[in-house]
């Protein structure tokens, strides 16, 4: 299974997937939705699609920054689990849905774990979706600011 890799100013963000079958994944740049007074950021998303009626015997994706000269820490929020990194020139956030949002989207008790200050894991149990569903994760980066623009950007609607 091919997993996306997103090159960022702080190094590559990689996604490692464990699943019984290949799932369609689409990765690429996206337009961030930010409040007007927030600074601009670059946003990329990686979205795994699960078609209705196709059984999944479990799915896990681990997202993390593989190299860094930046400080990193967990940075969760309402319906969001994320990690944010910062050095003198760049702020970068990796994020995706928290367990509450996964329950709403998939109807499953799923888990999200902070494996360390650099890495997050999303795990879905076995299921057969009754409708098309997707898991979208995001990576955003920009210049340091007092406003949490990258964190806001990875909180996808």
PDB file of N, CA and C in Angstrom, residues 39-94:
ATOM      1  N   UNK A  39      -2.393  34.687   9.622  1.00  0.00           N
ATOM      2  CA  UNK A  39      -1.399  34.693   8.543  1.00  0.00           C
ATOM      3  C   UNK A  39      -1.608  33.500   7.611  1.00  0.00           C
ATOM      4  N   UNK A  40      -1.145  33.608   6.378  1.00  0.00           N
ATOM      5  CA  UNK A  40      -1.314  32.505   5.426  1.00  0.00           C
ATOM      6  C   UNK A  40      -0.460  31.297   5.814  1.00  0.00           C
ATOM      7  N   UNK A  41      -0.944  30.123   5.448  1.00  0.00           N
ATOM      8  CA  UNK A  41      -0.210  28.881   5.672  1.00  0.00           C
ATOM      9  C   UNK A  41      -0.340  28.008   4.433  1.00  0.00           C
ATOM     10  N   UNK A  42       0.542  27.027   4.339  1.00  0.00           N
ATOM     11  CA  UNK A  42       0.447  25.998   3.310  1.00  0.00           C
ATOM     12  C   UNK A  42      -0.225  24.792   3.952  1.00  0.00           C
ATOM     13  N   UNK A  43      -1.224  24.229   3.268  1.00  0.00           N
ATOM     14  CA  UNK A  43      -1.974  23.083   3.794  1.00  0.00           C
ATOM     15  C   UNK A  43      -1.956  21.957   2.777  1.00  0.00           C
ATOM     16  N   UNK A  44      -1.635  20.756   3.267  1.00  0.00           N
ATOM     17  CA  UNK A  44      -1.750  19.528   2.482  1.00  0.00           C
ATOM     18  C   UNK A  44      -2.624  18.555   3.266  1.00  0.00           C
ATOM     19  N   UNK A  45      -3.401  17.758   2.538  1.00  0.00           N
ATOM     20  CA  UNK A  45      -4.226  16.737   3.189  1.00  0.00           C
ATOM     21  C   UNK A  45      -3.918  15.362   2.594  1.00  0.00           C
ATOM     22  N   UNK A  46      -4.171  14.341   3.388  1.00  0.00           N
ATOM     23  CA  UNK A  46      -4.120  12.945   2.954  1.00  0.00           C
ATOM     24  C   UNK A  46      -5.444  12.327   3.388  1.00  0.00           C
ATOM     25  N   UNK A  47      -6.198  11.820   2.427  1.00  0.00           N
ATOM     26  CA  UNK A  47      -7.540  11.322   2.699  1.00  0.00           C
ATOM     27  C   UNK A  47      -7.678   9.878   2.225  1.00  0.00           C
ATOM     28  N   UNK A  48      -8.035   9.008   3.168  1.00  0.00           N
ATOM     29  CA  UNK A  48      -8.296   7.607   2.848  1.00  0.00           C
ATOM     30  C   UNK A  48      -9.803   7.441   2.697  1.00  0.00           C
ATOM     31  N   UNK A  49     -10.207   6.782   1.618  1.00  0.00           N
ATOM     32  CA  UNK A  49     -11.634   6.604   1.319  1.00  0.00           C
ATOM     33  C   UNK A  49     -12.036   5.142   1.522  1.00  0.00           C
ATOM     34  N   UNK A  50     -13.199   4.971   2.147  1.00  0.00           N
ATOM     35  CA  UNK A  50     -13.740   3.655   2.435  1.00  0.00           C
ATOM     36  C   UNK A  50     -15.129   3.578   1.798  1.00  0.00           C
ATOM     37  N   UNK A  51     -15.272   2.847   0.675  1.00  0.00           N
ATOM     38  CA  UNK A  51     -16.572   2.787  -0.001  1.00  0.00           C
ATOM     39  C   UNK A  51     -17.593   1.950   0.761  1.00  0.00           C
ATOM     40  N   UNK A  52     -18.852   2.307   0.605  1.00  0.00           N
ATOM     41  CA  UNK A  52     -19.951   1.580   1.248  1.00  0.00           C
ATOM     42  C   UNK A  52     -19.923   0.113   0.832  1.00  0.00           C
ATOM     43  N   UNK A  53     -20.201  -0.748   1.807  1.00  0.00           N
ATOM     44  CA  UNK A  53     -20.338  -2.176   1.531  1.00  0.00           C
ATOM     45  C   UNK A  53     -19.035  -2.943   1.401  1.00  0.00           C
ATOM     46  N   UNK A  54     -17.902  -2.279   1.509  1.00  0.00           N
ATOM     47  CA  UNK A  54     -16.605  -2.970   1.394  1.00  0.00           C
ATOM     48  C   UNK A  54     -16.034  -3.175   2.797  1.00  0.00           C
ATOM     49  N   UNK A  55     -15.991  -4.431   3.276  1.00  0.00           N
ATOM     50  CA  UNK A  55     -15.531  -4.692   4.646  1.00  0.00           C
ATOM     51  C   UNK A  55     -14.077  -4.253   4.863  1.00  0.00           C
ATOM     52  N   UNK A  56     -13.827  -3.751   6.045  1.00  0.00           N
ATOM     53  CA  UNK A  56     -12.485  -3.356   6.471  1.00  0.00           C
ATOM     54  C   UNK A  56     -12.202  -4.129   7.759  1.00  0.00           C
ATOM     55  N   UNK A  57     -11.140  -4.911   7.778  1.00  0.00           N
ATOM     56  CA  UNK A  57     -10.815  -5.712   8.958  1.00  0.00           C
ATOM     57  C   UNK A  57      -9.884  -4.981   9.909  1.00  0.00           C
ATOM     58  N   UNK A  58      -9.955  -3.674   9.897  1.00  0.00           N
ATOM     59  CA  UNK A  58      -9.109  -2.839  10.735  1.00  0.00           C
ATOM     60  C   UNK A  58      -8.252  -1.943   9.868  1.00  0.00           C
ATOM     61  N   UNK A  59      -8.001  -0.760  10.359  1.00  0.00           N
ATOM     62  CA  UNK A  59      -7.210   0.224   9.616  1.00  0.00           C
ATOM     63  C   UNK A  59      -6.459   1.079  10.626  1.00  0.00           C
ATOM     64  N   UNK A  60      -5.177   1.290  10.360  1.00  0.00           N
ATOM     65  CA  UNK A  60      -4.363   2.122  11.233  1.00  0.00           C
ATOM     66  C   UNK A  60      -3.458   2.993  10.377  1.00  0.00           C
ATOM     67  N   UNK A  61      -3.351   4.263  10.747  1.00  0.00           N
ATOM     68  CA  UNK A  61      -2.399   5.162  10.079  1.00  0.00           C
ATOM     69  C   UNK A  61      -1.638   5.917  11.156  1.00  0.00           C
ATOM     70  N   UNK A  62      -0.319   5.961  10.989  1.00  0.00           N
ATOM     71  CA  UNK A  62       0.567   6.697  11.886  1.00  0.00           C
ATOM     72  C   UNK A  62       1.151   7.845  11.080  1.00  0.00           C
ATOM     73  N   UNK A  63       1.025   9.060  11.618  1.00  0.00           N
ATOM     74  CA  UNK A  63       1.544  10.252  10.941  1.00  0.00           C
ATOM     75  C   UNK A  63       2.578  10.902  11.837  1.00  0.00           C
ATOM     76  N   UNK A  64       3.711  11.260  11.239  1.00  0.00           N
ATOM     77  CA  UNK A  64       4.735  11.894  12.051  1.00  0.00           C
ATOM     78  C   UNK A  64       5.768  12.631  11.226  1.00  0.00           C
ATOM     79  N   UNK A  65       6.409  13.554  11.881  1.00  0.00           N
ATOM     80  CA  UNK A  65       7.525  14.296  11.303  1.00  0.00           C
ATOM     81  C   UNK A  65       8.765  13.445  11.522  1.00  0.00           C
ATOM     82  N   UNK A  66       9.472  13.111  10.434  1.00  0.00           N
ATOM     83  CA  UNK A  66      10.580  12.156  10.556  1.00  0.00           C
ATOM     84  C   UNK A  66      11.894  12.807  10.964  1.00  0.00           C
ATOM     85  N   UNK A  67      12.073  14.064  10.670  1.00  0.00           N
ATOM     86  CA  UNK A  67      13.271  14.772  11.121  1.00  0.00           C
ATOM     87  C   UNK A  67      12.844  16.137  11.614  1.00  0.00           C
ATOM     88  N   UNK A  68      13.528  16.630  12.604  1.00  0.00           N
ATOM     89  CA  UNK A  68      13.135  17.941  13.090  1.00  0.00           C
ATOM     90  C   UNK A  68      14.270  18.599  13.853  1.00  0.00           C
ATOM     91  N   UNK A  69      14.327  19.898  13.733  1.00  0.00           N
ATOM     92  CA  UNK A  69      15.178  20.709  14.569  1.00  0.00           C
ATOM     93  C   UNK A  69      14.279  21.650  15.333  1.00  0.00           C
ATOM     94  N   UNK A  70      13.065  21.169  15.577  1.00  0.00           N
ATOM     95  CA  UNK A  70      12.038  22.003  16.192  1.00  0.00           C
ATOM     96  C   UNK A  70      11.493  21.324  17.439  1.00  0.00           C
ATOM     97  N   UNK A  71      10.945  22.132  18.330  1.00  0.00           N
ATOM     98  CA  UNK A  71      10.261  21.611  19.512  1.00  0.00           C
ATOM     99  C   UNK A  71       8.868  21.148  19.093  1.00  0.00           C
ATOM    100  N   UNK A  72       8.445  19.974  19.578  1.00  0.00           N
ATOM    101  CA  UNK A  72       7.128  19.459  19.257  1.00  0.00           C
ATOM    102  C   UNK A  72       6.350  19.121  20.501  1.00  0.00           C
ATOM    103  N   UNK A  73       5.008  19.249  20.400  1.00  0.00           N
ATOM    104  CA  UNK A  73       4.167  18.896  21.540  1.00  0.00           C
ATOM    105  C   UNK A  73       2.739  18.615  21.068  1.00  0.00           C
ATOM    106  N   UNK A  74       1.998  17.786  21.825  1.00  0.00           N
ATOM    107  CA  UNK A  74       0.587  17.558  21.527  1.00  0.00           C
ATOM    108  C   UNK A  74      -0.173  18.877  21.565  1.00  0.00           C
ATOM    109  N   UNK A  75      -1.197  18.974  20.735  1.00  0.00           N
ATOM    110  CA  UNK A  75      -1.912  20.239  20.592  1.00  0.00           C
ATOM    111  C   UNK A  75      -3.362  19.947  20.210  1.00  0.00           C
ATOM    112  N   UNK A  76      -4.117  19.336  21.107  1.00  0.00           N
ATOM    113  CA  UNK A  76      -5.482  18.929  20.786  1.00  0.00           C
ATOM    114  C   UNK A  76      -6.461  20.081  20.991  1.00  0.00           C
ATOM    115  N   UNK A  77      -7.661  19.880  20.448  1.00  0.00           N
ATOM    116  CA  UNK A  77      -8.727  20.863  20.575  1.00  0.00           C
ATOM    117  C   UNK A  77     -10.063  20.184  20.398  1.00  0.00           C
ATOM    118  N   UNK A  78     -11.114  20.956  20.267  1.00  0.00           N
ATOM    119  CA  UNK A  78     -12.451  20.420  20.083  1.00  0.00           C
ATOM    120  C   UNK A  78     -12.504  19.615  18.789  1.00  0.00           C
ATOM    121  N   UNK A  79     -12.719  18.303  18.894  1.00  0.00           N
ATOM    122  CA  UNK A  79     -12.840  17.389  17.762  1.00  0.00           C
ATOM    123  C   UNK A  79     -11.560  17.296  16.930  1.00  0.00           C
ATOM    124  N   UNK A  80     -10.410  17.637  17.533  1.00  0.00           N
ATOM    125  CA  UNK A  80      -9.133  17.622  16.828  1.00  0.00           C
ATOM    126  C   UNK A  80      -8.049  17.046  17.730  1.00  0.00           C
ATOM    127  N   UNK A  81      -7.236  16.156  17.169  1.00  0.00           N
ATOM    128  CA  UNK A  81      -5.992  15.754  17.806  1.00  0.00           C
ATOM    129  C   UNK A  81      -4.875  16.164  16.866  1.00  0.00           C
ATOM    130  N   UNK A  82      -3.848  16.814  17.414  1.00  0.00           N
ATOM    131  CA  UNK A  82      -2.775  17.354  16.585  1.00  0.00           C
ATOM    132  C   UNK A  82      -1.471  17.399  17.364  1.00  0.00           C
ATOM    133  N   UNK A  83      -0.380  17.529  16.633  1.00  0.00           N
ATOM    134  CA  UNK A  83       0.927  17.863  17.195  1.00  0.00           C
ATOM    135  C   UNK A  83       1.419  19.090  16.443  1.00  0.00           C
ATOM    136  N   UNK A  84       2.090  19.980  17.163  1.00  0.00           N
ATOM    137  CA  UNK A  84       2.607  21.204  16.553  1.00  0.00           C
ATOM    138  C   UNK A  84       4.086  21.322  16.874  1.00  0.00           C
ATOM    139  N   UNK A  85       4.847  21.741  15.874  1.00  0.00           N
ATOM    140  CA  UNK A  85       6.293  21.917  15.977  1.00  0.00           C
ATOM    141  C   UNK A  85       6.638  23.360  15.649  1.00  0.00           C
ATOM    142  N   UNK A  86       7.707  23.857  16.265  1.00  0.00           N
ATOM    143  CA  UNK A  86       8.107  25.226  15.957  1.00  0.00           C
ATOM    144  C   UNK A  86       9.615  25.380  16.115  1.00  0.00           C
ATOM    145  N   UNK A  87      10.215  26.102  15.161  1.00  0.00           N
ATOM    146  CA  UNK A  87      11.587  26.563  15.319  1.00  0.00           C
ATOM    147  C   UNK A  87      11.589  28.063  14.996  1.00  0.00           C
ATOM    148  N   UNK A  88      12.725  28.654  14.763  1.00  0.00           N
ATOM    149  CA  UNK A  88      12.809  30.104  14.556  1.00  0.00           C
ATOM    150  C   UNK A  88      12.124  30.573  13.277  1.00  0.00           C
ATOM    151  N   UNK A  89      11.978  29.693  12.287  1.00  0.00           N
ATOM    152  CA  UNK A  89      11.447  30.123  10.988  1.00  0.00           C
ATOM    153  C   UNK A  89      10.125  29.492  10.593  1.00  0.00           C
ATOM    154  N   UNK A  90       9.728  28.380  11.242  1.00  0.00           N
ATOM    155  CA  UNK A  90       8.562  27.628  10.774  1.00  0.00           C
ATOM    156  C   UNK A  90       7.760  27.059  11.934  1.00  0.00           C
ATOM    157  N   UNK A  91       6.445  27.107  11.777  1.00  0.00           N
ATOM    158  CA  UNK A  91       5.513  26.382  12.642  1.00  0.00           C
ATOM    159  C   UNK A  91       4.821  25.351  11.760  1.00  0.00           C
ATOM    160  N   UNK A  92       4.687  24.119  12.266  1.00  0.00           N
ATOM    161  CA  UNK A  92       4.072  23.050  11.491  1.00  0.00           C
ATOM    162  C   UNK A  92       3.133  22.279  12.405  1.00  0.00           C
ATOM    163  N   UNK A  93       1.935  21.970  11.909  1.00  0.00           N
ATOM    164  CA  UNK A  93       0.971  21.144  12.655  1.00  0.00           C
ATOM    165  C   UNK A  93       0.554  19.958  11.808  1.00  0.00           C
ATOM    166  N   UNK A  94       0.390  18.811  12.467  1.00  0.00           N
ATOM    167  CA  UNK A  94      -0.171  17.593  11.869  1.00  0.00           C
ATOM    168  C   UNK A  94      -1.422  17.289  12.674  1.00  0.00           C
TER     169      UNK A  94
END
